[in-house]
Coordinates of C-alpha atoms and ligand atoms in Angstrom, one line a residue:
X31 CA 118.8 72.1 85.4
X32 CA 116.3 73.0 88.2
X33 CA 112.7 73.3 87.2
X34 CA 111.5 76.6 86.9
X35 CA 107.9 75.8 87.4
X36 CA 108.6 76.1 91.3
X37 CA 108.6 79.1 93.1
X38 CA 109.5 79.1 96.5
X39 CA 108.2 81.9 98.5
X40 CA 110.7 83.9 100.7
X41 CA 108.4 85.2 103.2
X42 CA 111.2 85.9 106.1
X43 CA 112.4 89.3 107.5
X44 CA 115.5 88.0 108.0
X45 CA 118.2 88.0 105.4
X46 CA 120.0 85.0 107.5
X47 CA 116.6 82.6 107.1
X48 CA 116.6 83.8 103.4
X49 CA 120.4 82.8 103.0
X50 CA 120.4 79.4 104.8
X51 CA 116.9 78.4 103.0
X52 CA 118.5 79.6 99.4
X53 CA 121.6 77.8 100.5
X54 CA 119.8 74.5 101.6
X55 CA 118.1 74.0 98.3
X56 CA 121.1 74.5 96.7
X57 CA 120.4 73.6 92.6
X58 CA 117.0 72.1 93.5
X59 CA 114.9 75.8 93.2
X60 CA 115.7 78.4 90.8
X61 CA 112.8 80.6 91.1
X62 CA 112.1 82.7 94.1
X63 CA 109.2 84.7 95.4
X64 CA 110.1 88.4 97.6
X65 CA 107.4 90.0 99.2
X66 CA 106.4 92.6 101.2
X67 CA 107.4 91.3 104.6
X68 CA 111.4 90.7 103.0
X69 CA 111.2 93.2 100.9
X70 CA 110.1 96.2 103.3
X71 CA 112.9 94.7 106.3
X72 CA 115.8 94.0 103.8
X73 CA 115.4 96.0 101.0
X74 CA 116.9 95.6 97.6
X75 CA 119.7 94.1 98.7
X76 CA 118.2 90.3 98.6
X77 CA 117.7 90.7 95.1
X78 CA 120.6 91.2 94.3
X79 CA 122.1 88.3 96.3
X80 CA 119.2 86.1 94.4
X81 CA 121.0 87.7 91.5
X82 CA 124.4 87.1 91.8
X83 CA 123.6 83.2 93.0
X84 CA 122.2 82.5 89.5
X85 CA 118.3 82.6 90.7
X86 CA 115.2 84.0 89.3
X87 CA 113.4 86.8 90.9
X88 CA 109.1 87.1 91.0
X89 CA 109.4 90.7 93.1
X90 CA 105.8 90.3 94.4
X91 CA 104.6 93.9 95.7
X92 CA 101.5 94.1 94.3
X93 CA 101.3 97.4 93.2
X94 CA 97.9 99.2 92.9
X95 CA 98.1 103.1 92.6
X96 CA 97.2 105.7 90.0
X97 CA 98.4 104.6 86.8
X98 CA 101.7 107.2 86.6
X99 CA 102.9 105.9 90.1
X100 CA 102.6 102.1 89.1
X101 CA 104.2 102.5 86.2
X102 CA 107.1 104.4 88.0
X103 CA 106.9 102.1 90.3
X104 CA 107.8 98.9 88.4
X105 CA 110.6 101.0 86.1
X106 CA 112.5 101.4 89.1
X107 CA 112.1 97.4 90.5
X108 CA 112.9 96.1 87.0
X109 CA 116.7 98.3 87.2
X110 CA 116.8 95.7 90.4
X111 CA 116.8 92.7 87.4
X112 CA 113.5 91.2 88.3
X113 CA 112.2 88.4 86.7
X114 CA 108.2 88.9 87.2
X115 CA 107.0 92.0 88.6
X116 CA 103.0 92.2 89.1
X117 CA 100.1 94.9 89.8
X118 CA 96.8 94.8 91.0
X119 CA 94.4 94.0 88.5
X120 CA 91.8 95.7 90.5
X121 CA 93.7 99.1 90.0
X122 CA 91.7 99.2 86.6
X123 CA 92.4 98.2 82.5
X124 CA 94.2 102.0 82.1
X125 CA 96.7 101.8 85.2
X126 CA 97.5 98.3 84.1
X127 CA 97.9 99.4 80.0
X128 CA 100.4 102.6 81.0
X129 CA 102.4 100.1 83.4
X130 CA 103.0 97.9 80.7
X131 CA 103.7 100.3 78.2
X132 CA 106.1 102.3 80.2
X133 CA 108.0 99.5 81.2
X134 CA 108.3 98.3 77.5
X135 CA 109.3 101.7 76.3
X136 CA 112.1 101.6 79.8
X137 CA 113.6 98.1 78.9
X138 CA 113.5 99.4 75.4
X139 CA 115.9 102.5 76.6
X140 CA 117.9 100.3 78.6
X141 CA 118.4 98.0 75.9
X142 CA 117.3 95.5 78.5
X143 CA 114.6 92.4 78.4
X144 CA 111.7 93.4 80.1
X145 CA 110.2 91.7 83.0
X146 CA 107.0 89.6 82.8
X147 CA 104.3 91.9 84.5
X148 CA 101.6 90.1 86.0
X149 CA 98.4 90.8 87.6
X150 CA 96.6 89.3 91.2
X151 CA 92.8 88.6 90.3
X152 CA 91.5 87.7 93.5
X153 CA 93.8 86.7 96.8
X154 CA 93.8 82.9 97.2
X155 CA 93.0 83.7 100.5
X156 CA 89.8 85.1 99.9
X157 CA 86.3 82.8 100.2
X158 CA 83.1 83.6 98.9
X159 CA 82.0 85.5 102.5
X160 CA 84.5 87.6 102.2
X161 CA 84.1 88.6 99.0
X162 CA 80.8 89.6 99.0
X163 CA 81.9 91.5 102.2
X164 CA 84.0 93.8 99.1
X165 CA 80.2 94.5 98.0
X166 CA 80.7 94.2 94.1
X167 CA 77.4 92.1 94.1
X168 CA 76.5 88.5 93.7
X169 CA 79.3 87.8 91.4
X170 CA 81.1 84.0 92.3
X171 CA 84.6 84.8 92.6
X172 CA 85.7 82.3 89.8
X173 CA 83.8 84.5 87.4
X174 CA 85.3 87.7 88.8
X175 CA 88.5 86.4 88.7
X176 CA 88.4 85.2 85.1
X177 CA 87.1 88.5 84.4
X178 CA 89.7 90.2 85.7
X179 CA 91.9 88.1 83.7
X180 CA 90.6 89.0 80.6
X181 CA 91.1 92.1 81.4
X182 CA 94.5 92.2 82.4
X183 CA 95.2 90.5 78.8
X184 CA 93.3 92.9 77.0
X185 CA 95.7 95.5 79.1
X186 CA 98.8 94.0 77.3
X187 CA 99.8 92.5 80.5
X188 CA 101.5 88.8 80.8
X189 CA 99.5 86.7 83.1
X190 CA 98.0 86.9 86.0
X191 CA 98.1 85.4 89.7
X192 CA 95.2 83.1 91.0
X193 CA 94.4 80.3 92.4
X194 CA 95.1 77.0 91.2
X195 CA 91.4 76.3 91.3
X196 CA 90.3 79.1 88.5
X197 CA 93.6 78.4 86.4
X198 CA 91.6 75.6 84.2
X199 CA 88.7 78.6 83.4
X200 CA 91.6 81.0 82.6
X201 CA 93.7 78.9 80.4
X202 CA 90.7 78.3 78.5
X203 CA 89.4 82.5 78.5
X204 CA 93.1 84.1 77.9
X205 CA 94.4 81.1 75.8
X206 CA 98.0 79.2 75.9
X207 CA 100.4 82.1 76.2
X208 CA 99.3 83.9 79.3
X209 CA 101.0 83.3 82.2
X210 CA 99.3 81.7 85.4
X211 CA 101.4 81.8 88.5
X212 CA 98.8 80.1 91.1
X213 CA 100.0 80.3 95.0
X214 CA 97.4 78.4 97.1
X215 CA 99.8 74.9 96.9
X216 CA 99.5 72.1 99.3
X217 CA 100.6 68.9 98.2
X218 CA 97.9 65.8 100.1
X219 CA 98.3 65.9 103.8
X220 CA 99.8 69.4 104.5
X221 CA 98.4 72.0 106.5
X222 CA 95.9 74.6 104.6
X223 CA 97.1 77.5 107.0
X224 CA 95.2 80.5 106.0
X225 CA 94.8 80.0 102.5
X226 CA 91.5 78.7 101.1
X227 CA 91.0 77.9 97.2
X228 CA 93.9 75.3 97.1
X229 CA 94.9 72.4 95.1
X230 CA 97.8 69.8 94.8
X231 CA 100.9 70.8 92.7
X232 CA 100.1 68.2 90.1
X233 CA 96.7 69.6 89.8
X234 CA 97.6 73.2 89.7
X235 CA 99.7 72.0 86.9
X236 CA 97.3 70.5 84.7
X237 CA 94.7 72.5 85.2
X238 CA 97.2 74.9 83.2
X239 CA 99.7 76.7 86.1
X240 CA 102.8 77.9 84.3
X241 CA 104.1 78.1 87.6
X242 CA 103.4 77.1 91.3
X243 CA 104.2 79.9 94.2
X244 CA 104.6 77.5 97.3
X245 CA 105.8 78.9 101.0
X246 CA 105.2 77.1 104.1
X247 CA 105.0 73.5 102.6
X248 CA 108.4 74.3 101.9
X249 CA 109.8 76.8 104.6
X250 CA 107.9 74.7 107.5
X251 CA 109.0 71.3 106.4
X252 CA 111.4 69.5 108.7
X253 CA 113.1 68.9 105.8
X254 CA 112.4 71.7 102.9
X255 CA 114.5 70.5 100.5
X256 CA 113.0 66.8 100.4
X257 CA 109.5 69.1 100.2
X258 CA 110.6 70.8 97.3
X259 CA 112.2 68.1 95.9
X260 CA 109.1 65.7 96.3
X261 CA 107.2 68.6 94.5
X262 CA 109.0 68.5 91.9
X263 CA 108.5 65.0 91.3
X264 CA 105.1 65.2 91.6
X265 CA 104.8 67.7 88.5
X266 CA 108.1 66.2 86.8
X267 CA 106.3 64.0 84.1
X268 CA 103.1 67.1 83.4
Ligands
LIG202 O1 103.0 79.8 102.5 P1 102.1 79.9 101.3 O2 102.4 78.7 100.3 O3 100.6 80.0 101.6 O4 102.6 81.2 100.5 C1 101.9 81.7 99.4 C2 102.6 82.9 98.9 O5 101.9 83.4 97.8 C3 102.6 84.1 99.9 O6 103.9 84.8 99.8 C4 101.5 85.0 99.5 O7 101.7 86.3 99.8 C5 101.5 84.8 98.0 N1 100.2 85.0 97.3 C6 99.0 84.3 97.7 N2 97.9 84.6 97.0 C7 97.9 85.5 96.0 C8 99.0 86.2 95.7 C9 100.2 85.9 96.4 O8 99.0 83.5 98.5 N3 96.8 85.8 95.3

């Protein structure tokens, strides 16, 4: 069975590139990311063809509203049979308690497994300039982003999204079962592109990653499913 601890990113706004990628890596990749740029060009639609090929879903739209509208929000994306939904943890510790709790009461009615909920900390493509560009004061990132982890724990949430580089600090704040999904992947020699806290897959992993969110190491690859494939041997033995 495929390892679930890859995620390959689907950011296309093409359903075509999304079918002949999906079809390429055939058994190889279980797990895929949607995003904006898919989700807001295709719609709904590609979950559902995730669906009915036996894949898992992360539906990555980042919500971040008032707390009522997230938490409608993600009740309607979980009836699309999500996997991992996820929120802004910035949105606050009350929009990201109600979203929880109302999709836990909605699964509940539905008589349905609820999806993981996650939060973003801090986007892996932020550095330290631009962040203190936000003007939250001299704060490192890291110890924002652990922060905000903590937070999104003591919210009732799942796990969080960071970078690979902060997952060691957050295993160790929010303990063994909180989800880390980390994006910011590049196994040694491939390009950065404009992503900026980064590691290897094998180090994402055992610095504590439950899973690894990787795009254009895949998508760009002359070859993607030899990339993926050579991913998953890197972190087959961690
Ligand atoms: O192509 P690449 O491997 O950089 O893709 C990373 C994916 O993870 C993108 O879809 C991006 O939106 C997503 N992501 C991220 N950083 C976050 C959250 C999500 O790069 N903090």
């Amino acid at each position: 069975m495929a390892d679930e601890r890859l995620i390959v990113a689907l950011d296309f706004h093409k359903f075509d590139d999304v079918k002949n990628l999906v079809n390429d890596l055939g058994e190889s990749v279980k797990f895929y990311k949607v995003g904006m740029e898919l989700f807001y060009s295709v719609g709904a639609g590609v979950v559902e063809f995730l669906k009915e090929r036996d894949k898992k879903v992360f539906l990555d739209l980042k919500l971040h509203d008032i707390p009522n509208t997230v938490a409608g929000g993600l009740c309607s994306l979980m009836n699309l049979g999500a996997d991992i939904l996820n929120v802004h943890a910035a949105g606050g510790f009350t929009m990201m308690k109600t979203a929880g709790e109302k999709v836990r009461e909605e699964a509940a009615r539905l008589n349905i497994n609820p999806p993981k909920i996650i939060a973003i900390t801090g986007l892996t493509s932020i550095n330290q300039d631009d962040w203190n560009g936000l003007g939250y004061g001299e704060i490192k990132i890291s110890d924002q982003v652990v922060r905000l982890a903590e937070l999104t724990k003591s919210a009732g949430l799942d796990g969080v999204v960071a970078s690979p580089q902060e997952a060691a600090q957050i295993r160790q704040a929010c303990g063994k079962d909180f989800l880390i999904v980390t994006p910011g992947i590049r196994p040694a020699g491939s390009d950065i592109n404009d992503q900026s806290r980064i590691s290897t897959p094998a180090a994402a992993i055992k610095n504590g990653a439950n899973y690894l969110v990787v795009g254009r190491p895949i998508r760009a690859a002359q070859n993607p499913k030899l990339a993926a494939e050579n991913i998953l041997k890197e972190i087959g033995d961690l």
